[in-house]
CSV table of C-alpha atoms in Angstrom, one decimal:
chain,number,residue,atom,x,y,z
T,4,UNK,CA,128.5,136.6,-0.1
T,5,UNK,CA,124.3,137.2,0.0
T,6,UNK,CA,122.4,133.3,0.5
T,7,UNK,CA,119.8,132.7,-1.7
T,8,UNK,CA,117.3,129.9,-1.9
T,9,UNK,CA,118.9,127.1,-4.0
T,10,UNK,CA,117.7,124.2,-6.4
T,11,UNK,CA,119.6,120.7,-7.2
T,12,UNK,CA,121.4,120.1,-10.6
T,13,UNK,CA,122.7,116.5,-10.4
T,14,UNK,CA,125.0,116.5,-7.7
T,15,UNK,CA,125.0,120.2,-7.5
T,16,UNK,CA,123.2,122.5,-5.0
T,17,UNK,CA,123.0,125.9,-7.0
T,18,UNK,CA,120.8,129.3,-6.7
T,19,UNK,CA,117.3,129.0,-7.3
T,20,UNK,CA,118.4,131.7,-10.6
T,21,UNK,CA,121.5,131.4,-12.3
T,22,UNK,CA,122.7,133.6,-14.6
T,23,UNK,CA,123.2,133.5,-18.5
T,24,UNK,CA,126.2,134.6,-19.5
T,25,UNK,CA,125.7,134.8,-23.5
T,26,UNK,CA,124.7,138.4,-24.2
T,27,UNK,CA,127.9,139.5,-21.9
T,28,UNK,CA,129.6,138.7,-25.6
T,29,UNK,CA,127.2,137.5,-28.0
T,30,UNK,CA,124.1,137.8,-29.9
T,31,UNK,CA,122.6,141.6,-28.8
T,32,UNK,CA,124.8,143.8,-30.6
T,33,UNK,CA,127.9,145.4,-29.4
T,34,UNK,CA,128.8,143.6,-26.5
T,35,UNK,CA,130.0,145.6,-23.0
T,36,UNK,CA,133.6,146.0,-22.2
T,37,UNK,CA,135.2,143.4,-20.3
T,38,UNK,CA,135.3,145.6,-17.5
T,39,UNK,CA,131.7,146.2,-17.7
T,40,UNK,CA,131.1,142.3,-17.9
T,41,UNK,CA,133.7,141.5,-15.1
T,42,UNK,CA,131.6,143.8,-12.7
T,43,UNK,CA,128.0,142.4,-14.0
T,44,UNK,CA,130.0,138.5,-12.9
T,45,UNK,CA,131.3,139.5,-9.4
T,46,UNK,CA,127.8,141.4,-8.6
T,47,UNK,CA,126.0,138.3,-9.5
T,48,UNK,CA,128.6,136.2,-7.7
T,49,UNK,CA,128.2,138.9,-4.3
T,50,UNK,CA,124.6,138.5,-4.8
T,51,UNK,CA,124.1,135.1,-4.5
T,52,UNK,CA,123.9,133.6,-7.6
T,53,UNK,CA,126.1,130.5,-7.9
T,54,UNK,CA,125.1,129.2,-11.3
T,55,UNK,CA,127.1,130.6,-14.4
T,56,UNK,CA,126.1,129.4,-17.6
T,57,UNK,CA,128.6,129.8,-21.0
T,58,UNK,CA,129.6,128.4,-24.1
T,59,UNK,CA,132.1,127.9,-26.7
T,60,UNK,CA,129.5,129.3,-29.2
T,61,UNK,CA,129.4,132.8,-27.3
T,62,UNK,CA,131.3,135.4,-29.0
T,63,UNK,CA,133.5,132.4,-30.5
T,64,UNK,CA,134.9,131.9,-27.1
T,65,UNK,CA,135.5,135.0,-25.9
T,66,UNK,CA,132.5,134.3,-23.3
T,67,UNK,CA,134.4,132.0,-21.7
T,68,UNK,CA,137.7,134.3,-21.4
T,69,UNK,CA,135.7,136.6,-20.0
T,70,UNK,CA,134.7,134.3,-17.3
T,71,UNK,CA,138.3,133.3,-16.9
T,72,UNK,CA,139.3,136.7,-16.5
T,73,UNK,CA,136.6,138.0,-14.2
T,74,UNK,CA,135.7,135.3,-12.0
T,75,UNK,CA,137.4,132.3,-12.0
T,76,UNK,CA,139.6,133.4,-8.9
T,77,UNK,CA,136.6,133.2,-7.3
T,78,UNK,CA,135.9,129.2,-8.6
T,79,UNK,CA,134.9,127.9,-5.0
T,80,UNK,CA,131.8,130.1,-5.0
T,81,UNK,CA,130.2,128.8,-8.4
T,82,UNK,CA,128.8,126.0,-10.9
T,83,UNK,CA,130.3,126.4,-13.8
T,84,UNK,CA,128.3,125.0,-17.1
T,85,UNK,CA,129.9,124.8,-20.6
T,86,UNK,CA,128.5,123.7,-24.0
T,87,UNK,CA,129.8,121.8,-27.0
T,88,UNK,CA,128.5,120.6,-30.3
T,89,UNK,CA,127.8,124.2,-31.6
T,90,UNK,CA,130.6,126.4,-32.1
T,91,UNK,CA,131.4,129.5,-34.1
T,92,UNK,CA,134.7,129.0,-35.9
T,93,UNK,CA,136.0,131.7,-38.7
T,94,UNK,CA,132.5,133.5,-38.1
T,95,UNK,CA,130.6,130.9,-39.1
T,96,UNK,CA,128.3,128.9,-36.9
T,97,UNK,CA,129.6,125.1,-36.7
T,98,UNK,CA,127.3,121.7,-35.6
T,99,UNK,CA,129.3,118.7,-34.9
T,100,UNK,CA,128.5,116.1,-32.5
T,101,UNK,CA,131.5,114.0,-33.6
T,102,UNK,CA,133.2,112.3,-30.7
T,103,UNK,CA,136.6,113.8,-31.6
T,104,UNK,CA,135.0,117.0,-32.0
T,105,UNK,CA,133.3,117.0,-28.8
T,106,UNK,CA,136.5,116.2,-27.2
T,107,UNK,CA,138.8,119.1,-29.0
T,108,UNK,CA,136.4,121.5,-27.9
T,109,UNK,CA,136.2,120.6,-24.4
T,110,UNK,CA,140.4,120.7,-24.1
T,111,UNK,CA,140.0,124.1,-25.7
T,112,UNK,CA,137.1,125.5,-23.5
T,113,UNK,CA,139.0,124.2,-20.5
T,114,UNK,CA,142.0,126.4,-21.8
T,115,UNK,CA,139.8,129.6,-22.5
T,116,UNK,CA,138.6,129.0,-18.9
T,117,UNK,CA,142.1,128.7,-17.4
T,118,UNK,CA,140.8,125.1,-15.4
T,119,UNK,CA,141.2,121.9,-15.5
T,120,UNK,CA,137.5,121.2,-14.7
T,121,UNK,CA,133.9,122.0,-16.1
T,122,UNK,CA,131.4,121.2,-13.5
T,123,UNK,CA,128.5,120.7,-15.7
T,124,UNK,CA,129.0,119.9,-19.8
T,125,UNK,CA,125.9,120.2,-22.3
T,126,UNK,CA,125.5,119.2,-25.7
T,127,UNK,CA,124.2,122.8,-27.3
T,128,UNK,CA,122.5,121.2,-29.6
T,129,UNK,CA,121.7,117.6,-31.5
T,130,UNK,CA,123.9,116.5,-34.1
T,131,UNK,CA,121.1,114.6,-36.1
T,132,UNK,CA,124.1,113.3,-38.9
T,133,UNK,CA,126.1,111.9,-35.3
T,134,UNK,CA,124.0,108.9,-32.9
T,135,UNK,CA,123.4,110.7,-29.3
T,136,UNK,CA,124.8,107.9,-28.3
T,137,UNK,CA,128.5,108.1,-29.6
T,138,UNK,CA,128.0,111.9,-28.6
T,139,UNK,CA,127.2,110.7,-25.2
T,140,UNK,CA,130.7,108.3,-25.6
T,141,UNK,CA,132.6,111.1,-26.1
T,142,UNK,CA,131.1,112.6,-22.7
T,143,UNK,CA,131.4,109.6,-20.3
T,144,UNK,CA,135.0,109.7,-21.3
T,145,UNK,CA,135.7,113.4,-20.4
T,146,UNK,CA,133.9,112.7,-17.1
T,147,UNK,CA,135.7,109.3,-16.6
T,148,UNK,CA,138.6,111.7,-17.3
T,149,UNK,CA,138.2,114.2,-14.4
T,150,UNK,CA,137.5,117.1,-16.9
T,151,UNK,CA,133.5,117.4,-16.7
T,152,UNK,CA,131.4,116.8,-13.4
T,153,UNK,CA,127.9,116.2,-15.2
T,154,UNK,CA,126.9,115.8,-18.8
T,155,UNK,CA,123.7,118.2,-20.1
T,156,UNK,CA,121.9,118.3,-23.0
T,157,UNK,CA,120.6,121.9,-24.5
T,158,UNK,CA,117.0,122.2,-26.6
T,159,UNK,CA,116.4,118.2,-26.9
T,160,UNK,CA,113.2,116.1,-27.0
T,161,UNK,CA,112.2,113.6,-24.9
T,162,UNK,CA,113.0,110.5,-27.2
T,163,UNK,CA,117.0,112.6,-27.5
T,164,UNK,CA,117.3,112.6,-23.6
T,165,UNK,CA,115.6,109.2,-23.2
T,166,UNK,CA,118.7,107.5,-25.2
T,167,UNK,CA,121.3,109.8,-23.5
T,168,UNK,CA,120.2,109.1,-20.1
T,169,UNK,CA,120.5,105.0,-21.1
T,170,UNK,CA,123.9,105.8,-22.2
T,171,UNK,CA,124.7,108.2,-19.0
T,172,UNK,CA,122.4,110.0,-16.4
T,173,UNK,CA,121.5,113.2,-17.3
T,174,UNK,CA,122.0,115.9,-15.0
T,175,UNK,CA,120.2,118.9,-16.9
T,176,UNK,CA,118.1,119.8,-19.5
T,177,UNK,CA,118.6,123.2,-20.8
T,178,UNK,CA,115.6,124.3,-23.1
T,179,UNK,CA,113.9,128.0,-23.7
T,180,UNK,CA,111.4,128.0,-21.1
T,181,UNK,CA,108.9,131.0,-20.3
T,182,UNK,CA,105.2,132.0,-20.9
T,183,UNK,CA,105.5,132.7,-24.3
T,184,UNK,CA,107.6,129.5,-25.3
T,185,UNK,CA,106.2,126.5,-24.0
T,186,UNK,CA,107.2,123.3,-26.0
T,187,UNK,CA,108.6,121.6,-22.9
T,188,UNK,CA,105.5,121.0,-21.5
T,189,UNK,CA,104.5,118.7,-24.8
T,190,UNK,CA,106.9,116.1,-23.4
T,191,UNK,CA,110.4,117.3,-22.1
T,192,UNK,CA,108.9,118.3,-18.7
T,193,UNK,CA,107.9,115.0,-17.8
T,194,UNK,CA,110.6,112.8,-19.0
T,195,UNK,CA,113.0,115.3,-17.0
T,196,UNK,CA,110.7,114.4,-14.0
T,197,UNK,CA,110.7,111.1,-14.3
T,198,UNK,CA,114.3,110.8,-15.1
T,199,UNK,CA,115.0,112.8,-12.3
T,200,UNK,CA,117.0,115.8,-14.3
T,201,UNK,CA,116.4,119.1,-14.0
T,202,UNK,CA,115.4,121.5,-16.5
T,203,UNK,CA,117.4,124.7,-16.8
T,204,UNK,CA,115.2,127.6,-18.5
T,205,UNK,CA,117.0,129.8,-21.2
T,206,UNK,CA,115.5,132.9,-21.8
T,207,UNK,CA,113.2,133.1,-19.5
T,208,UNK,CA,112.4,136.4,-20.2
T,209,UNK,CA,111.8,136.0,-24.0
T,210,UNK,CA,114.7,137.5,-25.1
T,211,UNK,CA,113.5,140.8,-23.1
T,212,UNK,CA,109.8,140.8,-24.3
T,213,UNK,CA,108.4,140.0,-21.5
T,214,UNK,CA,110.4,142.3,-19.5
T,215,UNK,CA,109.2,144.9,-21.1
T,216,UNK,CA,112.2,146.4,-23.0
T,217,UNK,CA,111.2,145.2,-26.9
T,218,UNK,CA,108.9,147.8,-28.0
T,219,UNK,CA,109.9,148.1,-31.8
T,220,UNK,CA,111.9,146.2,-34.5
T,221,UNK,CA,114.6,148.6,-34.6
T,222,UNK,CA,117.2,146.5,-33.2
T,223,UNK,CA,121.0,147.1,-34.1
T,224,UNK,CA,123.2,144.9,-36.4
T,225,UNK,CA,124.1,142.0,-34.9
T,226,UNK,CA,121.0,141.7,-32.6
T,227,UNK,CA,119.9,138.2,-32.8
T,228,UNK,CA,116.1,139.2,-32.7
T,229,UNK,CA,116.4,140.9,-36.5
T,230,UNK,CA,116.3,137.5,-37.8
T,231,UNK,CA,113.5,136.1,-35.2
T,232,UNK,CA,109.9,135.9,-36.6
T,233,UNK,CA,108.3,136.6,-33.5
T,234,UNK,CA,110.1,139.9,-32.6
T,235,UNK,CA,109.4,141.7,-36.3
T,236,UNK,CA,106.7,143.3,-38.0
T,237,UNK,CA,103.1,142.4,-37.4
T,238,UNK,CA,104.3,139.5,-35.4
T,239,UNK,CA,105.7,141.9,-32.9
T,240,UNK,CA,103.4,144.5,-33.0
T,241,UNK,CA,100.4,141.5,-32.3
T,242,UNK,CA,102.7,140.0,-29.8
T,243,UNK,CA,102.9,143.2,-27.8
T,244,UNK,CA,99.0,143.4,-27.2
T,245,UNK,CA,99.7,140.0,-25.0
T,246,UNK,CA,102.9,142.2,-23.4
T,247,UNK,CA,100.7,144.5,-22.6
T,248,UNK,CA,98.1,142.5,-20.6
T,249,UNK,CA,100.8,140.4,-18.8
T,250,UNK,CA,102.6,144.0,-17.6
T,251,UNK,CA,99.6,145.4,-16.0
T,252,UNK,CA,99.1,142.0,-14.3
T,253,UNK,CA,102.3,142.4,-13.1
T,254,UNK,CA,101.5,146.0,-11.7
T,255,UNK,CA,98.7,144.5,-10.1
T,256,UNK,CA,100.4,142.1,-8.7
T,257,UNK,CA,102.9,144.5,-6.7
T,258,UNK,CA,106.2,143.3,-8.7
T,259,UNK,CA,108.2,143.8,-12.0
T,260,UNK,CA,107.0,141.7,-15.5
T,261,UNK,CA,110.7,140.2,-15.0
T,262,UNK,CA,109.9,139.1,-11.3
T,263,UNK,CA,106.6,137.9,-12.5
T,264,UNK,CA,107.9,136.2,-15.2
T,265,UNK,CA,110.5,134.6,-13.1
T,266,UNK,CA,108.8,133.4,-10.1
T,267,UNK,CA,106.0,131.8,-12.8
T,268,UNK,CA,109.2,129.7,-14.4
T,269,UNK,CA,110.1,128.9,-10.6
T,270,UNK,CA,107.0,127.6,-9.5
T,271,UNK,CA,106.6,125.3,-12.4
T,272,UNK,CA,108.5,122.9,-10.5
T,273,UNK,CA,111.0,122.5,-7.6
T,274,UNK,CA,113.4,121.1,-11.0
T,275,UNK,CA,113.2,124.1,-12.8
T,276,UNK,CA,116.5,126.7,-12.4
T,277,UNK,CA,115.9,129.6,-15.0
T,278,UNK,CA,119.1,131.5,-16.1
T,279,UNK,CA,118.2,134.7,-17.4
T,280,UNK,CA,121.4,137.0,-19.0
T,281,UNK,CA,121.2,140.5,-18.4
T,282,UNK,CA,124.5,143.4,-19.1
T,283,UNK,CA,122.8,145.4,-16.3
T,284,UNK,CA,123.3,145.2,-12.4
T,285,UNK,CA,119.7,146.8,-11.9
T,286,UNK,CA,118.0,144.3,-14.1
T,287,UNK,CA,119.9,141.4,-12.1
T,288,UNK,CA,118.6,142.6,-9.0
T,289,UNK,CA,115.4,143.0,-10.3
T,290,UNK,CA,115.2,139.7,-11.5
T,291,UNK,CA,116.8,138.3,-8.3
T,292,UNK,CA,113.4,140.0,-6.6
T,293,UNK,CA,111.5,137.8,-8.1
T,294,UNK,CA,112.3,134.8,-5.1
T,295,UNK,CA,110.4,136.9,-2.8
T,296,UNK,CA,107.2,136.6,-5.4
T,297,UNK,CA,104.5,133.9,-4.7
T,298,UNK,CA,102.7,132.7,-7.2
T,299,UNK,CA,99.1,132.0,-6.3
T,300,UNK,CA,96.6,129.1,-8.9
T,301,UNK,CA,94.8,132.5,-9.6
T,302,UNK,CA,98.2,134.1,-10.7
T,303,UNK,CA,98.8,131.3,-13.0
T,304,UNK,CA,95.0,131.4,-14.1
T,305,UNK,CA,95.8,134.9,-15.6
T,306,UNK,CA,99.1,134.3,-17.0
T,307,UNK,CA,97.9,131.1,-19.2
T,308,UNK,CA,94.9,133.3,-20.1
T,309,UNK,CA,97.1,136.4,-21.2
T,310,UNK,CA,99.2,133.6,-23.2
T,311,UNK,CA,96.5,131.0,-24.4
T,312,UNK,CA,97.4,129.3,-28.1
T,313,UNK,CA,97.3,132.7,-30.7
T,314,UNK,CA,98.3,135.1,-28.3
T,315,UNK,CA,102.3,134.7,-29.6
T,316,UNK,CA,102.9,134.5,-33.4
T,317,UNK,CA,105.7,133.9,-35.2
T,318,UNK,CA,108.9,131.5,-35.1
T,319,UNK,CA,111.2,131.2,-32.4
T,320,UNK,CA,113.7,130.7,-34.6
T,321,UNK,CA,114.4,132.0,-38.2
T,322,UNK,CA,114.8,128.3,-40.3
T,323,UNK,CA,118.0,127.3,-40.5
T,324,UNK,CA,118.2,127.5,-36.9
T,325,UNK,CA,115.0,125.6,-36.4
T,326,UNK,CA,116.3,122.7,-37.9
T,327,UNK,CA,118.8,122.2,-35.5
T,328,UNK,CA,116.0,122.1,-32.3
T,329,UNK,CA,115.2,118.6,-31.0
T,330,UNK,CA,112.3,119.7,-29.0
T,331,UNK,CA,108.9,119.1,-29.8
T,332,UNK,CA,106.7,121.2,-31.6
T,333,UNK,CA,102.8,121.8,-31.2
T,334,UNK,CA,100.8,120.5,-34.2
T,335,UNK,CA,100.0,124.4,-35.1
T,336,UNK,CA,103.2,126.0,-34.1
T,337,UNK,CA,105.0,128.5,-36.7
T,338,UNK,CA,108.1,127.0,-37.6
T,339,UNK,CA,109.9,129.5,-40.0
């Protein structure tokens, strides 16, 4: 197995770039076959990736089942992360942070994964109807029972992070973070640094936009980008102007756009761990090439100039999903 540079998440030492497993079962039209998914997951492990991130929501549990079939025989080679609170039940997205629901969701995930222990277990979203202290209580009890190793939060703001951390130390906060989505820079990043929490960056390639793979909005049915305002119509046409400048900058730098993005994310702090997702072994290899790219102050300034305020138009999420996001928003940010 290849050895990659590492970073720390709570008690775990993981590869500096992990793998988000969502799109092997969820969110981007028809999922690849189980065989193709298994091939990619094993290639990731062979390449030195030691953080695999899944969730109960992804494919209504099918993503966890895929990991069980594909890589759990290599359990000692990676840190396993999954999530609760968000789920897909009978085709409907459900948000439920009650302690009893968290406990039941965890048991289902353990069964699907074919294991008795998940290393890092996140609350996928904040359920505003349930005090976060109550939700954390369920996770603390799960840790005490040996079912999980560390606790994480996803898409939560600084105030919620502090409340949760007061109950029990939080190992990781997983939020969207890329040059096009910088909400964590409002308050979350500072809170994580202060409290010694890792910031796990999902969608660092902006759902393919910054990798140069989104050029039009003719998405297939089942692709979540069809409902995301910044990926459609006039918003997308506007956003591609910035993307084109970014792609050109990557060419001038001597790397691919994906590598430049991931190198930028890694440069944001030693506690930041990006988890790009892909269905392509070639793209995975390309992503890992980011570990050889150096971000200079001049490059940082150039990227900041390309993605200055106004460069990206359109909300990150459709209106209903945005209501489930606790991360702080900018004063002029479009939210629907």
